[in-house]
């Protein structure tokens, strides 16, 4: 169904993909029984959150991750369909505690574009991310595991 990286998908598949990602990264996940929290805000607005997922990186560091997604869900031709409309993927080092990176969708009052905050730089650097190519959760988790 999807024609671009972050296009409409069936609601069922959208949720299934997120659960599959947790299984795919199981060997790097230190958290026990990580699960997404799904909340219906309105008929067509849902949130999907994963709080304090703990990952072991290839450098042996313990990194916490928080995923927050705002999802538009509507009736499709045969099934409900879903599309992400806002997000934040945040990673921080467990010990010593410090922010590492965060990807965000556009904000209303500043950074009105998809962007990445790199807290490992001093001062922190914010870079624009292509609106059609911001990372999937799996890309983000892999970046954390490989980089930190």
Short mmCIF file of N, CA, C and O in Angstrom, two decimals:
data_model
loop_
_atom_site.label_atom_id
_atom_site.label_comp_id
_atom_site.label_asym_id
_atom_site.label_seq_id
_atom_site.Cartn_x
_atom_site.Cartn_y
_atom_site.Cartn_z
N UNK A 1 0.81 -1.19 0.00
CA UNK A 1 0.00 0.00 0.00
C UNK A 1 0.86 1.26 0.00
O UNK A 1 0.50 2.25 -0.59
N UNK A 2 2.00 1.26 0.68
CA UNK A 2 2.82 2.46 0.79
C UNK A 2 3.60 2.72 -0.48
O UNK A 2 4.19 1.83 -1.06
N UNK A 3 3.60 3.98 -0.91
CA UNK A 3 4.37 4.35 -2.08
C UNK A 3 5.62 5.13 -1.70
O UNK A 3 6.53 5.25 -2.51
N UNK A 4 5.65 5.70 -0.51
CA UNK A 4 6.85 6.35 0.01
C UNK A 4 7.12 5.81 1.40
O UNK A 4 6.27 5.14 2.00
N UNK A 5 8.29 6.12 1.93
CA UNK A 5 8.74 5.56 3.20
C UNK A 5 7.73 5.72 4.34
O UNK A 5 7.55 4.82 5.13
N UNK A 6 7.09 6.86 4.44
CA UNK A 6 6.18 7.12 5.55
C UNK A 6 4.76 7.39 5.08
O UNK A 6 4.05 8.22 5.63
N UNK A 7 4.33 6.67 4.06
CA UNK A 7 3.00 6.86 3.49
C UNK A 7 1.97 6.05 4.27
O UNK A 7 2.28 5.36 5.24
N UNK A 8 0.72 6.12 3.86
CA UNK A 8 -0.36 5.37 4.49
C UNK A 8 -0.07 3.87 4.45
O UNK A 8 0.50 3.37 3.50
N UNK A 9 -0.49 3.18 5.51
CA UNK A 9 -0.34 1.74 5.63
C UNK A 9 -1.61 1.22 6.29
O UNK A 9 -2.33 1.99 6.92
N UNK A 10 -1.90 -0.06 6.18
CA UNK A 10 -3.05 -0.56 6.92
C UNK A 10 -2.75 -0.42 8.41
O UNK A 10 -1.60 -0.56 8.84
N UNK A 11 -3.76 -0.12 9.18
CA UNK A 11 -3.61 0.05 10.63
C UNK A 11 -3.07 -1.23 11.25
O UNK A 11 -2.18 -1.21 12.10
N UNK A 12 -3.59 -2.34 10.83
CA UNK A 12 -3.14 -3.65 11.33
C UNK A 12 -1.65 -3.84 11.07
O UNK A 12 -0.90 -4.24 11.96
N UNK A 13 -1.21 -3.57 9.86
CA UNK A 13 0.21 -3.74 9.53
C UNK A 13 1.08 -2.71 10.25
O UNK A 13 2.19 -3.03 10.69
N UNK A 14 0.59 -1.50 10.40
CA UNK A 14 1.33 -0.45 11.10
C UNK A 14 1.70 -0.93 12.51
O UNK A 14 2.84 -0.82 12.94
N UNK A 15 0.73 -1.47 13.22
CA UNK A 15 0.98 -1.96 14.58
C UNK A 15 1.86 -3.20 14.57
O UNK A 15 2.77 -3.35 15.40
N UNK A 16 1.64 -4.10 13.62
CA UNK A 16 2.42 -5.32 13.53
C UNK A 16 3.91 -5.02 13.29
O UNK A 16 4.79 -5.64 13.87
N UNK A 17 4.19 -4.05 12.44
CA UNK A 17 5.59 -3.68 12.15
C UNK A 17 6.29 -3.22 13.42
O UNK A 17 7.45 -3.60 13.66
N UNK A 18 5.62 -2.44 14.24
CA UNK A 18 6.26 -1.95 15.47
C UNK A 18 6.56 -3.10 16.43
O UNK A 18 7.62 -3.11 17.07
N UNK A 19 5.68 -4.04 16.54
CA UNK A 19 5.94 -5.21 17.39
C UNK A 19 7.08 -6.06 16.82
O UNK A 19 7.91 -6.58 17.55
N UNK A 20 7.12 -6.19 15.49
CA UNK A 20 8.19 -6.96 14.86
C UNK A 20 9.56 -6.32 15.11
O UNK A 20 10.55 -7.02 15.34
N UNK A 21 9.62 -5.01 15.10
CA UNK A 21 10.89 -4.32 15.36
C UNK A 21 11.42 -4.69 16.75
O UNK A 21 12.62 -4.95 16.91
N UNK A 22 10.55 -4.73 17.74
CA UNK A 22 10.99 -5.13 19.08
C UNK A 22 11.56 -6.54 19.07
O UNK A 22 12.58 -6.81 19.72
N UNK A 23 10.95 -7.44 18.33
CA UNK A 23 11.46 -8.81 18.23
C UNK A 23 12.79 -8.84 17.48
O UNK A 23 13.71 -9.57 17.85
N UNK A 24 12.90 -8.04 16.42
CA UNK A 24 14.14 -8.01 15.62
C UNK A 24 15.33 -7.51 16.43
O UNK A 24 16.47 -7.90 16.17
N UNK A 25 15.09 -6.65 17.40
CA UNK A 25 16.18 -6.08 18.21
C UNK A 25 16.30 -6.74 19.58
O UNK A 25 17.01 -6.24 20.44
N UNK A 26 15.63 -7.86 19.78
CA UNK A 26 15.59 -8.52 21.09
C UNK A 26 16.97 -8.78 21.68
O UNK A 26 17.17 -8.66 22.88
N UNK A 27 17.95 -9.12 20.84
CA UNK A 27 19.28 -9.43 21.37
C UNK A 27 20.00 -8.21 21.94
O UNK A 27 20.93 -8.35 22.72
N UNK A 28 19.55 -7.01 21.59
CA UNK A 28 20.16 -5.78 22.12
C UNK A 28 19.30 -5.09 23.18
O UNK A 28 19.72 -4.10 23.77
N UNK A 29 18.12 -5.62 23.43
CA UNK A 29 17.20 -5.00 24.38
C UNK A 29 17.44 -5.58 25.78
O UNK A 29 17.39 -6.78 25.98
N UNK A 30 17.73 -4.67 26.73
CA UNK A 30 17.95 -5.08 28.12
C UNK A 30 16.66 -5.00 28.94
O UNK A 30 16.55 -5.65 29.97
N UNK A 31 15.70 -4.22 28.49
CA UNK A 31 14.42 -4.09 29.19
C UNK A 31 13.67 -5.41 29.14
O UNK A 31 13.71 -6.11 28.13
N UNK A 32 12.96 -5.73 30.22
CA UNK A 32 12.17 -6.95 30.20
C UNK A 32 10.76 -6.62 29.69
O UNK A 32 10.14 -5.65 30.12
N UNK A 33 10.29 -7.42 28.76
CA UNK A 33 8.95 -7.28 28.19
C UNK A 33 8.61 -5.87 27.70
O UNK A 33 7.60 -5.30 28.12
N UNK A 34 9.42 -5.30 26.80
CA UNK A 34 9.08 -3.97 26.30
C UNK A 34 7.80 -4.02 25.47
O UNK A 34 7.60 -4.95 24.69
N UNK A 35 6.93 -3.06 25.69
CA UNK A 35 5.68 -3.00 24.93
C UNK A 35 5.34 -1.54 24.62
O UNK A 35 5.61 -0.64 25.41
N UNK A 36 4.73 -1.36 23.48
CA UNK A 36 4.22 -0.05 23.10
C UNK A 36 2.92 0.19 23.86
O UNK A 36 2.13 -0.73 24.06
N UNK A 37 2.69 1.43 24.24
CA UNK A 37 1.43 1.84 24.84
C UNK A 37 0.62 2.56 23.76
O UNK A 37 1.07 3.58 23.23
N UNK A 38 -0.52 2.01 23.42
CA UNK A 38 -1.39 2.59 22.40
C UNK A 38 -2.57 3.26 23.09
O UNK A 38 -3.22 2.65 23.93
N UNK A 39 -2.80 4.53 22.74
CA UNK A 39 -3.93 5.27 23.31
C UNK A 39 -4.73 5.90 22.19
O UNK A 39 -4.16 6.49 21.28
N UNK A 40 -6.04 5.76 22.28
CA UNK A 40 -6.92 6.43 21.33
C UNK A 40 -7.32 7.77 21.95
O UNK A 40 -7.94 7.81 23.01
N UNK A 41 -6.97 8.85 21.27
CA UNK A 41 -7.28 10.19 21.75
C UNK A 41 -8.64 10.65 21.21
O UNK A 41 -9.47 11.16 21.96
N UNK A 42 -8.84 10.47 19.92
CA UNK A 42 -10.13 10.74 19.28
C UNK A 42 -10.40 9.60 18.31
O UNK A 42 -9.60 8.66 18.21
N UNK A 43 -11.47 9.68 17.57
CA UNK A 43 -11.80 8.62 16.61
C UNK A 43 -10.66 8.39 15.62
O UNK A 43 -10.41 7.27 15.22
N UNK A 44 -9.98 9.45 15.23
CA UNK A 44 -8.95 9.34 14.19
C UNK A 44 -7.54 9.66 14.68
O UNK A 44 -6.62 9.75 13.87
N UNK A 45 -7.36 9.85 15.97
CA UNK A 45 -6.05 10.23 16.50
C UNK A 45 -5.63 9.27 17.62
O UNK A 45 -6.33 9.13 18.61
N UNK A 46 -4.49 8.63 17.39
CA UNK A 46 -3.92 7.70 18.36
C UNK A 46 -2.49 8.12 18.70
O UNK A 46 -1.83 8.78 17.89
N UNK A 47 -2.04 7.71 19.87
CA UNK A 47 -0.62 7.85 20.20
C UNK A 47 -0.05 6.46 20.44
O UNK A 47 -0.75 5.55 20.93
N UNK A 48 1.20 6.30 20.08
CA UNK A 48 1.93 5.06 20.29
C UNK A 48 3.23 5.44 20.98
O UNK A 48 3.99 6.26 20.46
N UNK A 49 3.47 4.89 22.17
CA UNK A 49 4.65 5.27 22.95
C UNK A 49 5.38 4.04 23.45
O UNK A 49 4.77 3.03 23.81
N UNK A 50 6.69 4.18 23.48
CA UNK A 50 7.57 3.17 24.07
C UNK A 50 8.49 3.94 25.00
O UNK A 50 9.29 4.77 24.55
N UNK A 51 8.36 3.71 26.30
CA UNK A 51 9.10 4.49 27.29
C UNK A 51 10.25 3.71 27.90
O UNK A 51 10.07 2.55 28.29
N UNK A 52 11.39 4.33 27.97
CA UNK A 52 12.57 3.79 28.66
C UNK A 52 12.97 2.39 28.19
O UNK A 52 13.27 1.52 29.01
N UNK A 53 12.97 2.20 26.89
CA UNK A 53 13.52 0.97 26.34
C UNK A 53 15.02 1.03 26.57
O UNK A 53 15.67 2.01 26.21
N UNK A 54 15.59 0.02 27.16
CA UNK A 54 17.03 0.01 27.43
C UNK A 54 17.73 -0.89 26.41
O UNK A 54 17.38 -2.05 26.26
N UNK A 55 18.71 -0.31 25.72
CA UNK A 55 19.48 -1.02 24.70
C UNK A 55 20.93 -1.16 25.11
O UNK A 55 21.49 -0.27 25.75
N UNK A 56 21.55 -2.26 24.71
CA UNK A 56 22.99 -2.45 24.88
C UNK A 56 23.63 -2.18 23.52
O UNK A 56 23.29 -2.81 22.52
N UNK A 57 24.55 -1.22 23.48
CA UNK A 57 25.19 -0.85 22.21
C UNK A 57 26.40 -1.75 21.95
O UNK A 57 26.86 -2.46 22.84
N UNK A 58 26.94 -1.67 20.73
CA UNK A 58 28.12 -2.48 20.40
C UNK A 58 29.34 -2.04 21.18
O UNK A 58 30.29 -2.81 21.33
N UNK A 59 29.30 -0.83 21.74
CA UNK A 59 30.40 -0.34 22.58
C UNK A 59 30.21 -0.73 24.04
O UNK A 59 31.01 -0.37 24.89
N UNK A 60 29.12 -1.45 24.33
CA UNK A 60 28.86 -1.91 25.69
C UNK A 60 28.16 -0.91 26.58
O UNK A 60 28.07 -1.11 27.79
N UNK A 61 27.63 0.16 26.00
CA UNK A 61 26.91 1.16 26.77
C UNK A 61 25.44 0.81 26.90
O UNK A 61 24.86 0.19 26.02
N UNK A 62 24.85 1.25 27.99
CA UNK A 62 23.42 1.10 28.20
C UNK A 62 22.76 2.43 27.86
O UNK A 62 23.07 3.46 28.47
N UNK A 63 21.86 2.40 26.87
CA UNK A 63 21.20 3.61 26.38
C UNK A 63 19.69 3.43 26.52
O UNK A 63 19.15 2.39 26.18
N UNK A 64 19.05 4.48 27.04
CA UNK A 64 17.59 4.49 27.11
C UNK A 64 17.02 5.16 25.88
O UNK A 64 17.60 6.12 25.34
N UNK A 65 15.87 4.66 25.45
CA UNK A 65 15.19 5.18 24.26
C UNK A 65 13.73 5.42 24.61
O UNK A 65 13.11 4.62 25.31
N UNK A 66 13.20 6.53 24.09
CA UNK A 66 11.77 6.82 24.20
C UNK A 66 11.26 7.13 22.81
O UNK A 66 11.82 7.96 22.09
N UNK A 67 10.20 6.44 22.41
CA UNK A 67 9.56 6.65 21.11
C UNK A 67 8.16 7.20 21.37
O UNK A 67 7.40 6.62 22.16
N UNK A 68 7.82 8.31 20.72
CA UNK A 68 6.48 8.88 20.80
C UNK A 68 6.00 9.14 19.38
O UNK A 68 6.70 9.79 18.60
N UNK A 69 4.81 8.63 19.06
CA UNK A 69 4.26 8.80 17.72
C UNK A 69 2.81 9.24 17.82
O UNK A 69 2.05 8.71 18.62
N UNK A 70 2.45 10.20 16.98
CA UNK A 70 1.06 10.62 16.81
C UNK A 70 0.61 10.09 15.45
O UNK A 70 1.28 10.33 14.44
N UNK A 71 -0.50 9.38 15.46
CA UNK A 71 -0.92 8.64 14.26
C UNK A 71 -2.34 9.03 13.86
O UNK A 71 -3.24 9.07 14.70
N UNK A 72 -2.51 9.29 12.58
CA UNK A 72 -3.83 9.55 12.01
C UNK A 72 -4.36 8.22 11.48
O UNK A 72 -3.69 7.56 10.69
N UNK A 73 -5.53 7.83 11.92
CA UNK A 73 -6.16 6.58 11.48
C UNK A 73 -7.52 6.93 10.87
O UNK A 73 -8.27 7.73 11.42
N UNK A 74 -7.79 6.34 9.71
CA UNK A 74 -9.07 6.59 9.05
C UNK A 74 -9.49 5.35 8.28
O UNK A 74 -8.72 4.41 8.12
N UNK A 75 -10.74 5.37 7.83
CA UNK A 75 -11.25 4.26 7.03
C UNK A 75 -10.63 4.29 5.65
O UNK A 75 -10.62 5.34 4.99
N UNK A 76 -10.11 3.14 5.21
CA UNK A 76 -9.60 3.01 3.86
C UNK A 76 -10.65 2.33 3.00
O UNK A 76 -11.81 2.17 3.42
N UNK A 77 -10.26 1.89 1.81
CA UNK A 77 -11.20 1.24 0.90
C UNK A 77 -11.76 -0.04 1.51
O UNK A 77 -12.95 -0.33 1.39
N UNK A 78 -10.89 -0.84 2.17
CA UNK A 78 -11.34 -2.10 2.76
C UNK A 78 -11.05 -2.20 4.26
O UNK A 78 -11.73 -2.91 4.97
N UNK A 79 -9.99 -1.53 4.71
CA UNK A 79 -9.55 -1.61 6.11
C UNK A 79 -9.19 -0.22 6.59
O UNK A 79 -9.00 0.70 5.81
N UNK A 80 -9.05 -0.11 7.90
CA UNK A 80 -8.54 1.14 8.46
C UNK A 80 -7.09 1.33 8.00
O UNK A 80 -6.34 0.36 7.89
N UNK A 81 -6.73 2.58 7.74
CA UNK A 81 -5.36 2.89 7.34
C UNK A 81 -4.79 3.92 8.31
O UNK A 81 -5.52 4.63 9.00
N UNK A 82 -3.45 3.94 8.38
CA UNK A 82 -2.77 4.79 9.35
C UNK A 82 -1.57 5.47 8.73
O UNK A 82 -0.92 4.93 7.82
N UNK A 83 -1.29 6.67 9.28
CA UNK A 83 -0.12 7.41 8.83
C UNK A 83 0.39 8.27 9.99
O UNK A 83 -0.39 8.94 10.67
N UNK A 84 1.68 8.23 10.19
CA UNK A 84 2.32 9.05 11.21
C UNK A 84 2.21 10.52 10.84
O UNK A 84 2.40 10.88 9.68
N UNK A 85 1.86 11.38 11.81
CA UNK A 85 1.88 12.80 11.51
C UNK A 85 2.78 13.59 12.43
O UNK A 85 3.08 14.75 12.16
N UNK A 86 3.26 13.01 13.51
CA UNK A 86 4.27 13.66 14.34
C UNK A 86 4.98 12.59 15.18
O UNK A 86 4.42 11.52 15.42
N UNK A 87 6.20 12.90 15.61
CA UNK A 87 6.99 11.89 16.32
C UNK A 87 8.13 12.54 17.08
O UNK A 87 8.54 13.69 16.81
N UNK A 88 8.67 11.78 18.02
CA UNK A 88 9.92 12.11 18.70
C UNK A 88 10.59 10.79 19.05
O UNK A 88 9.96 9.92 19.64
N UNK A 89 11.85 10.64 18.64
CA UNK A 89 12.65 9.47 19.00
C UNK A 89 13.83 10.03 19.79
O UNK A 89 14.63 10.78 19.25
N UNK A 90 13.95 9.66 21.05
CA UNK A 90 14.94 10.25 21.94
C UNK A 90 15.81 9.15 22.56
O UNK A 90 15.30 8.12 22.97
N UNK A 91 17.11 9.40 22.61
CA UNK A 91 18.04 8.45 23.23
C UNK A 91 18.94 9.19 24.21
O UNK A 91 19.41 10.29 23.92
N UNK A 92 19.17 8.56 25.36
CA UNK A 92 20.08 9.14 26.34
C UNK A 92 20.87 8.04 27.02
O UNK A 92 20.42 6.91 27.16
N UNK A 93 22.08 8.40 27.40
CA UNK A 93 22.99 7.47 28.06
C UNK A 93 22.53 7.24 29.50
O UNK A 93 22.14 8.18 30.19
N UNK A 94 22.60 5.99 29.93
CA UNK A 94 22.15 5.65 31.28
C UNK A 94 23.14 6.14 32.33
O UNK A 94 22.76 6.75 33.32
N UNK A 95 24.43 5.85 32.11
CA UNK A 95 25.43 6.17 33.13
C UNK A 95 26.74 6.58 32.48
O UNK A 95 27.35 5.73 31.82
N UNK A 96 27.21 7.80 32.62
CA UNK A 96 26.51 8.88 33.34
C UNK A 96 25.35 9.40 32.50
O UNK A 96 25.43 9.42 31.28
N UNK A 97 24.26 9.81 33.15
CA UNK A 97 23.07 10.23 32.41
C UNK A 97 23.32 11.49 31.57
O UNK A 97 23.80 12.49 32.10
N UNK A 98 23.05 11.38 30.28
CA UNK A 98 23.14 12.56 29.39
C UNK A 98 22.43 12.25 28.09
O UNK A 98 22.41 11.11 27.63
N UNK A 99 21.85 13.29 27.50
CA UNK A 99 21.17 13.16 26.21
C UNK A 99 22.18 12.83 25.12
O UNK A 99 23.32 13.31 25.15
N UNK A 100 21.75 12.02 24.15
CA UNK A 100 22.59 11.68 23.01
C UNK A 100 22.02 12.31 21.73
O UNK A 100 22.61 13.23 21.18
N UNK A 101 20.88 11.80 21.27
CA UNK A 101 20.24 12.35 20.08
C UNK A 101 18.73 12.30 20.23
O UNK A 101 18.20 11.51 21.02
N UNK A 102 18.07 13.14 19.43
CA UNK A 102 16.61 13.11 19.37
C UNK A 102 16.19 13.55 17.98
O UNK A 102 16.66 14.56 17.46
N UNK A 103 15.32 12.76 17.36
CA UNK A 103 14.68 13.12 16.10
C UNK A 103 13.29 13.63 16.43
O UNK A 103 12.60 13.05 17.27
N UNK A 104 12.87 14.68 15.73
CA UNK A 104 11.54 15.26 15.97
C UNK A 104 10.89 15.64 14.66
O UNK A 104 11.57 16.03 13.70
N UNK A 105 9.57 15.57 14.68
CA UNK A 105 8.80 16.13 13.58
C UNK A 105 8.77 17.64 13.72
O UNK A 105 9.26 18.20 14.71
N UNK A 106 8.19 18.32 12.76
CA UNK A 106 8.11 19.79 12.82
C UNK A 106 7.35 20.28 14.05
O UNK A 106 6.39 19.65 14.48
N UNK A 107 7.82 21.40 14.60
CA UNK A 107 7.15 22.05 15.72
C UNK A 107 6.38 23.27 15.18
O UNK A 107 6.72 23.80 14.13
N UNK A 108 5.40 23.73 15.91
CA UNK A 108 4.62 24.88 15.48
C UNK A 108 5.38 26.20 15.67
O UNK A 108 5.23 27.13 14.90
N UNK A 109 6.19 26.27 16.74
CA UNK A 109 6.81 27.55 17.11
C UNK A 109 8.29 27.68 16.76
O UNK A 109 8.84 28.78 16.80
N UNK A 110 8.96 26.60 16.46
CA UNK A 110 10.38 26.63 16.09
C UNK A 110 10.70 25.35 15.33
O UNK A 110 9.91 24.41 15.35
N UNK A 111 11.84 25.31 14.67
CA UNK A 111 12.22 24.10 13.90
C UNK A 111 11.00 23.53 13.18
O UNK A 111 10.58 22.40 13.42
N UNK A 112 10.47 24.28 12.26
CA UNK A 112 9.24 23.91 11.56
C UNK A 112 9.52 22.92 10.43
O UNK A 112 8.95 23.01 9.35
N UNK A 113 10.42 21.97 10.70
CA UNK A 113 10.84 20.96 9.74
C UNK A 113 11.27 19.73 10.52
O UNK A 113 11.51 19.80 11.73
N UNK A 114 11.36 18.59 9.87
CA UNK A 114 11.89 17.39 10.52
C UNK A 114 13.35 17.67 10.86
O UNK A 114 14.08 18.24 10.05
N UNK A 115 13.76 17.24 12.06
CA UNK A 115 15.12 17.58 12.48
C UNK A 115 15.69 16.59 13.47
O UNK A 115 14.97 15.77 14.05
N UNK A 116 17.00 16.70 13.63
CA UNK A 116 17.77 15.83 14.54
C UNK A 116 18.60 16.71 15.46
O UNK A 116 19.33 17.58 15.00
N UNK A 117 18.45 16.47 16.77
CA UNK A 117 19.28 17.16 17.76
C UNK A 117 20.44 16.21 18.11
O UNK A 117 20.21 15.06 18.47
N UNK A 118 21.65 16.71 18.01
CA UNK A 118 22.83 15.93 18.40
C UNK A 118 23.42 16.57 19.64
O UNK A 118 24.09 17.60 19.58
N UNK A 119 23.15 15.94 20.79
CA UNK A 119 23.62 16.47 22.07
C UNK A 119 25.06 16.07 22.37
O UNK A 119 25.62 16.51 23.37
N UNK A 120 25.65 15.24 21.52
CA UNK A 120 27.04 14.84 21.75
C UNK A 120 28.00 15.94 21.31
O UNK A 120 29.19 15.87 21.61
N UNK A 121 27.50 16.91 20.58
CA UNK A 121 28.30 18.05 20.13
C UNK A 121 28.14 19.20 21.11
O UNK A 121 27.11 19.35 21.75
N UNK A 122 29.18 20.01 21.21
CA UNK A 122 29.12 21.17 22.08
C UNK A 122 29.47 22.41 21.27
O UNK A 122 30.59 22.51 20.80
N UNK A 123 28.51 23.30 21.07
CA UNK A 123 27.13 23.23 21.55
C UNK A 123 26.31 22.22 20.74
O UNK A 123 26.72 21.79 19.66
N UNK A 124 25.14 21.87 21.26
CA UNK A 124 24.25 20.93 20.60
C UNK A 124 23.95 21.42 19.18
O UNK A 124 23.81 22.61 18.95
N UNK A 125 23.88 20.48 18.25
CA UNK A 125 23.63 20.81 16.85
C UNK A 125 22.26 20.28 16.44
O UNK A 125 21.93 19.12 16.71
N UNK A 126 21.48 21.13 15.77
CA UNK A 126 20.20 20.72 15.20
C UNK A 126 20.34 20.75 13.69
O UNK A 126 20.74 21.77 13.13
N UNK A 127 20.04 19.63 13.04
CA UNK A 127 20.13 19.57 11.58
C UNK A 127 18.77 19.17 11.00
O UNK A 127 18.03 18.39 11.60
N UNK A 128 18.49 19.71 9.84
CA UNK A 128 17.24 19.38 9.15
C UNK A 128 17.35 17.98 8.56
O UNK A 128 18.40 17.58 8.08
N UNK A 129 16.24 17.24 8.64
CA UNK A 129 16.15 15.90 8.07
C UNK A 129 15.11 15.96 6.96
O UNK A 129 14.05 16.57 7.12
N UNK A 130 15.40 15.32 5.85
CA UNK A 130 14.47 15.30 4.71
C UNK A 130 13.11 14.79 5.17
O UNK A 130 13.01 13.75 5.81
N UNK A 131 12.06 15.51 4.83
CA UNK A 131 10.70 15.16 5.29
C UNK A 131 10.24 13.78 4.82
O UNK A 131 9.37 13.18 5.41
N UNK A 132 10.82 13.29 3.74
CA UNK A 132 10.44 11.97 3.23
C UNK A 132 11.40 10.87 3.67
O UNK A 132 11.24 9.72 3.29
N UNK A 133 12.42 11.24 4.45
CA UNK A 133 13.44 10.26 4.77
C UNK A 133 13.85 10.26 6.24
O UNK A 133 14.94 9.79 6.57
N UNK A 134 13.00 10.76 7.13
CA UNK A 134 13.35 10.64 8.55
C UNK A 134 13.28 9.16 8.92
O UNK A 134 12.62 8.38 8.24
N UNK A 135 14.01 8.75 9.95
CA UNK A 135 14.16 7.31 10.18
C UNK A 135 12.90 6.61 10.68
O UNK A 135 12.08 7.19 11.38
N UNK A 136 12.79 5.36 10.28
CA UNK A 136 11.85 4.46 10.92
C UNK A 136 12.41 4.13 12.30
O UNK A 136 13.60 4.33 12.55
N UNK A 137 11.60 3.61 13.19
CA UNK A 137 12.08 3.23 14.53
C UNK A 137 13.24 2.25 14.40
O UNK A 137 14.24 2.37 15.13
N UNK A 138 13.16 1.31 13.50
CA UNK A 138 14.25 0.33 13.34
C UNK A 138 15.56 1.02 12.94
O UNK A 138 16.63 0.66 13.45
N UNK A 139 15.50 2.01 12.07
CA UNK A 139 16.70 2.77 11.69
C UNK A 139 17.29 3.49 12.90
O UNK A 139 18.50 3.53 13.09
N UNK A 140 16.41 4.09 13.68
CA UNK A 140 16.84 4.82 14.87
C UNK A 140 17.52 3.88 15.87
O UNK A 140 18.61 4.18 16.38
N UNK A 141 16.89 2.75 16.15
CA UNK A 141 17.48 1.80 17.10
C UNK A 141 18.84 1.31 16.60
O UNK A 141 19.79 1.20 17.39
N UNK A 142 18.94 1.03 15.31
CA UNK A 142 20.21 0.57 14.76
C UNK A 142 21.29 1.66 14.88
O UNK A 142 22.44 1.37 15.20
N UNK A 143 20.90 2.90 14.65
CA UNK A 143 21.85 4.01 14.80
C UNK A 143 22.38 4.08 16.24
O UNK A 143 23.57 4.27 16.47
N UNK A 144 21.49 3.93 17.20
CA UNK A 144 21.89 3.96 18.61
C UNK A 144 22.86 2.82 18.92
O UNK A 144 23.92 3.04 19.51
N UNK A 145 22.50 1.62 18.50
CA UNK A 145 23.34 0.44 18.78
C UNK A 145 24.72 0.58 18.13
O UNK A 145 25.73 0.28 18.75
N UNK A 146 24.77 1.08 16.91
CA UNK A 146 26.04 1.17 16.17
C UNK A 146 26.90 2.36 16.58
O UNK A 146 28.12 2.30 16.44
N UNK A 147 26.29 3.43 17.05
CA UNK A 147 27.02 4.68 17.28
C UNK A 147 27.47 4.88 18.73
O UNK A 147 28.55 5.41 18.97
N UNK A 148 26.65 4.49 19.66
CA UNK A 148 26.93 4.85 21.06
C UNK A 148 27.33 3.64 21.90
O UNK A 148 27.67 3.70 23.01
#
